[in-house]
CSV table of C-alpha atoms in Angstrom, one decimal:
chain,number,residue,atom,x,y,z
Q,218,MET,CA,88.6,83.5,182.7
Q,219,ARG,CA,89.3,81.0,185.5
Q,220,LEU,CA,92.2,80.2,187.8
Q,221,VAL,CA,93.3,76.8,186.5
Q,222,SER,CA,96.3,76.2,188.7
Q,223,ALA,CA,98.3,77.6,191.6
Q,224,HIS,CA,101.9,76.8,192.5
Q,225,ILE,CA,104.0,77.3,195.6
Q,226,HIS,CA,107.8,77.2,195.6
Q,227,PRO,CA,108.8,77.4,199.2
Q,228,VAL,CA,112.6,77.4,198.5
Q,229,LYS,CA,113.8,79.8,195.8
Q,230,SER,CA,114.9,77.7,192.7
Q,231,LEU,CA,113.8,74.3,194.1
Q,232,ALA,CA,110.8,72.4,192.8
Q,233,GLY,CA,107.6,73.2,194.5
Q,234,VAL,CA,104.0,71.9,194.7
Q,235,ASP,CA,100.7,72.5,193.0
Q,236,VAL,CA,97.9,73.5,195.3
Q,237,GLU,CA,94.1,73.7,195.0
Q,238,ARG,CA,93.9,76.7,197.3
Q,239,ALA,CA,96.3,79.3,198.6
Q,240,THR,CA,96.2,82.2,201.1
Q,241,VAL,CA,97.2,85.6,199.6
Q,242,GLU,CA,99.4,87.6,201.9
Q,243,PRO,CA,100.7,91.2,201.1
Q,244,TRP,CA,104.1,89.7,200.0
Q,245,GLY,CA,102.7,86.7,198.0
Q,246,LEU,CA,101.1,83.4,198.5
Q,247,ARG,CA,101.6,81.9,201.9
Q,248,HIS,CA,104.7,79.6,202.1
Q,249,ASP,CA,105.9,80.8,198.7
Q,250,ARG,CA,109.6,81.7,198.4
Q,251,ARG,CA,110.4,82.1,202.0
Q,252,TRP,CA,113.6,80.1,201.9
Q,253,VAL,CA,116.8,80.5,200.0
Q,254,LEU,CA,120.1,78.7,199.5
Q,255,LEU,CA,123.3,80.7,200.3
Q,256,GLN,CA,126.8,80.0,199.1
Q,257,PRO,CA,129.6,80.4,201.7
Q,258,ASP,CA,130.2,84.0,200.8
Q,259,GLY,CA,126.5,84.8,201.2
Q,260,ALA,CA,125.7,84.9,197.5
Q,261,VAL,CA,122.3,83.5,196.6
Q,262,LEU,CA,122.5,80.1,194.7
Q,263,THR,CA,119.8,79.6,192.0
Q,264,ALA,CA,119.1,76.9,189.4
Q,265,ARG,CA,120.5,79.2,186.7
Q,266,THR,CA,123.9,78.0,187.8
Q,267,ALA,CA,123.0,74.9,189.7
Q,268,PRO,CA,120.3,73.0,187.8
Q,269,ARG,CA,120.4,70.2,190.3
Q,270,MET,CA,118.3,72.4,192.5
Q,271,LEU,CA,115.3,71.7,190.3
Q,272,GLY,CA,115.6,68.0,191.2
Q,273,LEU,CA,114.9,68.7,194.8
Q,274,THR,CA,111.3,69.4,196.0
Q,275,ALA,CA,110.2,71.6,198.9
Q,276,VAL,CA,106.8,71.1,200.5
Q,277,PRO,CA,105.4,73.4,203.2
Q,278,GLY,CA,103.7,71.9,206.2
Q,279,VAL,CA,102.4,73.0,209.6
Q,280,ASP,CA,105.4,74.8,211.1
Q,281,SER,CA,107.8,72.8,208.9
Q,282,LEU,CA,109.3,72.4,205.5
Q,283,THR,CA,109.9,69.0,204.0
Q,284,LEU,CA,112.8,68.6,201.5
Q,285,THR,CA,112.8,65.5,199.2
Q,286,ASP,CA,115.2,64.2,196.5
Q,287,ARG,CA,114.5,62.0,193.6
Q,288,ALA,CA,116.0,59.0,195.3
Q,289,GLY,CA,113.3,59.1,198.0
Q,290,GLY,CA,115.5,60.8,200.7
Q,291,SER,CA,113.8,63.5,202.8
Q,292,LEU,CA,114.4,65.9,205.6
Q,293,VAL,CA,111.9,67.9,207.7
Q,294,VAL,CA,113.1,71.4,208.6
Q,295,PRO,CA,111.3,73.2,211.5
Q,296,GLU,CA,109.7,76.6,210.9
Q,297,PRO,CA,109.9,79.3,212.1
Q,298,VAL,CA,113.7,79.4,212.2
Q,299,ALA,CA,115.5,80.6,215.3
Q,300,GLY,CA,119.0,80.4,213.9
Q,301,PRO,CA,121.5,83.3,213.6
Q,302,PRO,CA,121.3,85.9,210.9
Q,303,ALA,CA,123.4,85.4,207.8
Q,304,ALA,CA,124.3,88.1,205.3
Q,305,THR,CA,122.9,87.7,201.8
Q,306,THR,CA,123.4,89.4,198.5
Q,307,LEU,CA,119.7,89.2,197.6
Q,308,SER,CA,118.4,92.6,196.5
Q,309,ARG,CA,117.0,94.9,199.2
Q,310,LEU,CA,117.6,92.4,202.0
Q,311,ASP,CA,120.6,92.3,204.3
Q,312,SER,CA,120.1,89.0,206.0
Q,313,VAL,CA,118.1,85.8,206.5
Q,314,ARG,CA,117.9,83.4,209.4
Q,315,LEU,CA,119.9,80.2,209.1
Q,316,ALA,CA,118.3,76.8,209.4
Q,317,THR,CA,119.9,73.8,211.2
Q,318,ALA,CA,123.3,72.4,210.4
Q,319,GLU,CA,121.4,69.2,209.4
Q,320,ALA,CA,119.6,71.1,206.7
Q,321,HIS,CA,122.8,72.6,205.4
Q,322,ASP,CA,124.5,69.2,205.3
Q,323,TRP,CA,121.6,67.5,203.6
Q,324,LEU,CA,121.5,70.1,200.8
Q,325,THR,CA,125.3,70.3,200.4
Q,326,GLU,CA,125.5,66.5,199.9
Q,327,ARG,CA,122.8,66.5,197.2
Q,328,LEU,CA,124.0,69.6,195.3
Q,329,ALA,CA,127.7,68.6,195.6
Q,330,ARG,CA,128.6,72.1,196.7
Q,331,PRO,CA,128.6,73.9,200.1
Q,332,VAL,CA,125.3,75.7,200.8
Q,333,ARG,CA,123.3,76.9,203.8
Q,334,LEU,CA,119.6,77.1,204.0
Q,335,GLY,CA,118.1,80.5,205.0
Q,336,TRP,CA,114.6,81.7,206.0
Q,337,LEU,CA,113.1,85.1,205.6
Q,338,ASP,CA,111.5,85.7,209.0
Q,339,ASP,CA,109.6,88.9,208.0
Q,340,PRO,CA,108.9,89.8,204.4
Q,341,ARG,CA,108.2,93.3,205.4
Q,342,ARG,CA,111.9,93.8,205.7
Q,343,ARG,CA,112.2,93.5,201.9
Q,344,PRO,CA,110.3,96.0,199.7
Q,345,VAL,CA,109.2,95.6,196.1
Q,346,SER,CA,111.6,97.7,194.1
Q,347,THR,CA,110.2,100.9,192.5
Q,348,ASP,CA,112.0,99.7,189.3
Q,349,HIS,CA,109.6,96.8,189.3
Q,350,GLY,CA,106.3,98.6,190.0
Q,351,GLY,CA,106.6,98.8,193.8
Q,352,ARG,CA,105.1,101.5,195.9
Q,353,PRO,CA,105.9,102.5,199.5
Q,354,GLY,CA,104.8,99.8,201.8
Q,355,ASP,CA,104.7,97.0,199.2
Q,356,PRO,CA,106.5,94.0,200.9
Q,357,LEU,CA,108.1,91.1,199.0
Q,358,ASN,CA,109.1,87.5,199.7
Q,359,LEU,CA,112.3,86.1,198.2
Q,360,ALA,CA,111.0,86.2,194.6
Q,361,ASP,CA,113.1,88.1,192.2
Q,362,ALA,CA,110.9,91.1,191.6
Q,363,GLY,CA,107.2,90.7,192.5
Q,364,PRO,CA,104.9,88.8,194.9
Q,365,LEU,CA,103.0,86.8,192.2
Q,366,LEU,CA,103.8,85.8,188.7
Q,367,VAL,CA,100.8,85.3,186.4
Q,368,ALA,CA,100.8,83.3,183.1
Q,369,THR,CA,98.0,82.5,180.8
Q,370,LEU,CA,97.3,79.4,178.7
Q,371,PRO,CA,96.3,81.3,175.6
Q,372,SER,CA,99.8,82.9,175.6
Q,373,LEU,CA,101.5,79.6,176.2
Q,374,ARG,CA,99.6,78.0,173.3
Q,375,ARG,CA,100.7,80.8,171.0
Q,376,LEU,CA,104.3,80.4,172.1
Q,377,ARG,CA,104.1,76.7,171.5
Q,378,ASP,CA,102.8,77.3,168.0
Q,379,TRP,CA,105.7,79.7,167.3
Q,380,ILE,CA,108.2,77.1,168.6
Q,381,VAL,CA,106.7,74.5,166.2
Q,382,GLU,CA,106.7,76.9,163.3
Q,383,GLY,CA,110.3,77.8,163.9
Q,384,ALA,CA,111.4,74.2,164.1
Q,385,LEU,CA,109.6,73.3,160.8
Q,386,GLU,CA,111.3,76.3,159.1
Q,387,ARG,CA,114.7,75.0,160.2
Q,388,GLY,CA,113.8,71.5,158.9
Q,389,GLU,CA,113.6,70.1,162.4
Q,390,PRO,CA,110.9,67.8,163.9
Q,391,ALA,CA,108.2,69.4,165.9
Q,392,PRO,CA,109.3,69.4,169.6
Q,393,ASP,CA,107.1,68.3,172.5
Q,394,PRO,CA,104.9,71.0,173.8
Q,395,LEU,CA,106.7,73.4,176.2
Q,396,PRO,CA,105.3,72.9,179.7
Q,397,MET,CA,104.1,75.9,181.7
Q,398,ALA,CA,106.4,74.7,184.5
Q,399,ARG,CA,109.4,76.2,182.6
Q,400,PHE,CA,108.1,79.7,183.7
Q,401,ARG,CA,107.5,78.8,187.4
Q,402,PRO,CA,104.3,80.9,187.6
Q,403,THR,CA,102.4,81.4,190.8
Q,404,VAL,CA,99.0,81.3,189.2
Q,405,VAL,CA,97.9,80.2,185.7
Q,406,LEU,CA,94.7,81.6,184.0
Q,407,ASP,CA,92.7,80.4,181.1
Q,408,GLY,CA,89.7,81.7,179.2
Q,409,PRO,CA,88.5,83.4,176.1
Q,410,VAL,CA,91.2,86.1,175.9
Q,411,ALA,CA,93.7,86.8,173.2
Q,412,PRO,CA,97.3,85.6,173.6
Q,413,PHE,CA,99.3,88.1,175.6
Q,414,ALA,CA,96.2,90.1,176.4
Q,415,GLU,CA,97.8,90.4,179.9
Q,416,ASP,CA,100.4,92.8,178.5
Q,417,GLY,CA,97.7,95.5,178.7
Q,418,TRP,CA,96.1,94.7,182.1
Q,419,THR,CA,96.4,97.0,185.0
Q,420,ARG,CA,94.2,95.2,187.6
Q,421,VAL,CA,93.3,91.5,188.1
Q,422,ARG,CA,90.7,90.0,190.5
Q,423,ILE,CA,90.9,86.3,191.3
Q,424,GLY,CA,87.9,85.1,193.3
Q,425,ALA,CA,87.4,87.8,195.9
Q,426,VAL,CA,91.0,89.0,196.0
Q,427,ASP,CA,92.2,92.1,194.1
Q,428,PHE,CA,95.7,92.6,192.6
Q,429,ARG,CA,97.6,95.5,190.9
Q,430,VAL,CA,99.7,94.7,187.9
Q,431,ALA,CA,103.2,95.8,188.7
Q,432,GLU,CA,104.9,95.1,185.3
Q,433,ARG,CA,105.4,92.6,182.6
Q,434,CYS,CA,107.9,89.8,183.4
Q,435,ASP,CA,111.2,89.5,181.6
Q,436,ARG,CA,112.5,86.0,181.3
Q,437,CYS,CA,115.9,84.6,182.2
Q,438,SER,CA,118.0,81.5,181.4
Q,439,LEU,CA,116.2,79.5,184.0
Q,440,THR,CA,113.4,78.9,181.5
Q,441,LEU,CA,116.0,77.0,179.3
Q,442,ILE,CA,116.3,74.2,181.8
Q,443,ASP,CA,114.0,71.2,181.5
Q,444,PRO,CA,112.8,70.6,185.1
Q,445,VAL,CA,112.5,66.8,184.5
Q,446,THR,CA,115.8,66.0,182.8
Q,447,LEU,CA,117.7,69.0,184.2
Q,448,THR,CA,119.3,69.6,180.8
Q,449,SER,CA,119.4,72.9,178.9
Q,450,GLY,CA,118.2,73.8,175.4
Q,451,ARG,CA,117.5,76.9,173.4
Q,452,GLU,CA,113.8,77.2,174.0
Q,453,PRO,CA,111.8,79.2,174.9
Q,454,ILE,CA,114.3,82.1,174.8
Q,455,ARG,CA,115.1,81.6,171.1
Q,456,THR,CA,111.4,81.9,170.1
Q,457,LEU,CA,110.6,84.7,172.6
Q,458,ALA,CA,113.6,86.6,171.2
Q,459,ARG,CA,112.0,86.4,167.7
Q,460,HIS,CA,108.5,87.4,168.7
Q,461,ARG,CA,108.6,89.0,172.1
Q,462,ARG,CA,111.8,91.0,172.4
Q,463,TRP,CA,112.1,94.6,173.2
Q,464,ASP,CA,114.2,96.8,175.6
Q,465,GLY,CA,116.9,94.2,175.2
Q,466,LYS,CA,114.8,91.5,177.0
Q,467,VAL,CA,112.2,88.8,176.3
Q,468,TRP,CA,108.8,88.7,177.9
Q,469,PHE,CA,106.3,86.2,179.2
Q,470,GLY,CA,103.8,86.8,182.0
Q,471,ILE,CA,103.1,89.6,184.3
Q,472,ARG,CA,103.8,90.3,188.0
Q,473,LEU,CA,101.1,91.2,190.5
Q,474,ILE,CA,101.0,92.9,193.8
Q,475,PRO,CA,98.1,92.1,196.2
Q,476,VAL,CA,95.8,94.9,196.9
Q,477,GLY,CA,93.9,92.9,199.5
Q,478,ALA,CA,94.2,89.5,201.2
Q,479,GLY,CA,92.2,86.3,201.2
Q,480,GLU,CA,92.1,82.9,199.7
Q,481,ILE,CA,92.1,81.9,196.1
Q,482,ARG,CA,91.0,78.5,194.8
Q,483,VAL,CA,91.5,76.7,191.5
Q,484,GLY,CA,88.3,77.3,189.5
Q,485,ASP,CA,87.8,80.8,190.9
Q,486,PRO,CA,86.5,83.4,188.3
Q,487,VAL,CA,89.0,85.9,187.1
Q,488,THR,CA,88.4,89.4,185.8
Q,489,ALA,CA,91.1,91.8,184.4
Q,490,ASP,CA,91.2,95.2,182.8
């Protein structure tokens, strides 16, 4: 197998960037999911309820974060953030540092709802839950449950085939191929493995960096939103519910916890067992 793509989403639920190389830190890829949008009451805002978030892009820089919208507007936010702490409802984390008022206003205008931009100063303040495969000392960025999310192209190809088969059974035209971006993976692998072989993996090595498999990844309604049109449909949840449903959830991908640190690059060899 090979690492065929890597993806960083600096702000939770905003669009991110594809990268050719990434530094693996104990809590995930460097710059990945260190920022979050808060509603006035401290509740986390995600694209599940605010799809417009997927139309904004966050790009990490040297000591900064650049936000852009589809109209060409942009804003550079300095990092690290020295703002006051703000309470948050995010699991296993009591607060984040607030960015500038300019950042809050920029995002509020584009999302048409009041929000504040927060930054996680130290991911070691937030542990991986034991319910999601965490062990004592495992830190986590602002991802839902695990530092890295892995998906494989063989599994996506099988899912695409199932979606087409279902459409034809219902007398519908075959839809366009579902993009991997729907699943917002951190890393994507490809190679001569069976679809969903990752279900049985316990360890993964990408280049020279080792990872422990924490758990399989259950999928939420965010996968229903087209990141280009920002409209919602029934796939892939409808098809996953038919073929990949157990314990009351649907499943695609696995979550990894770094065992070591280092750099991974697109094209790196991958081994798993």
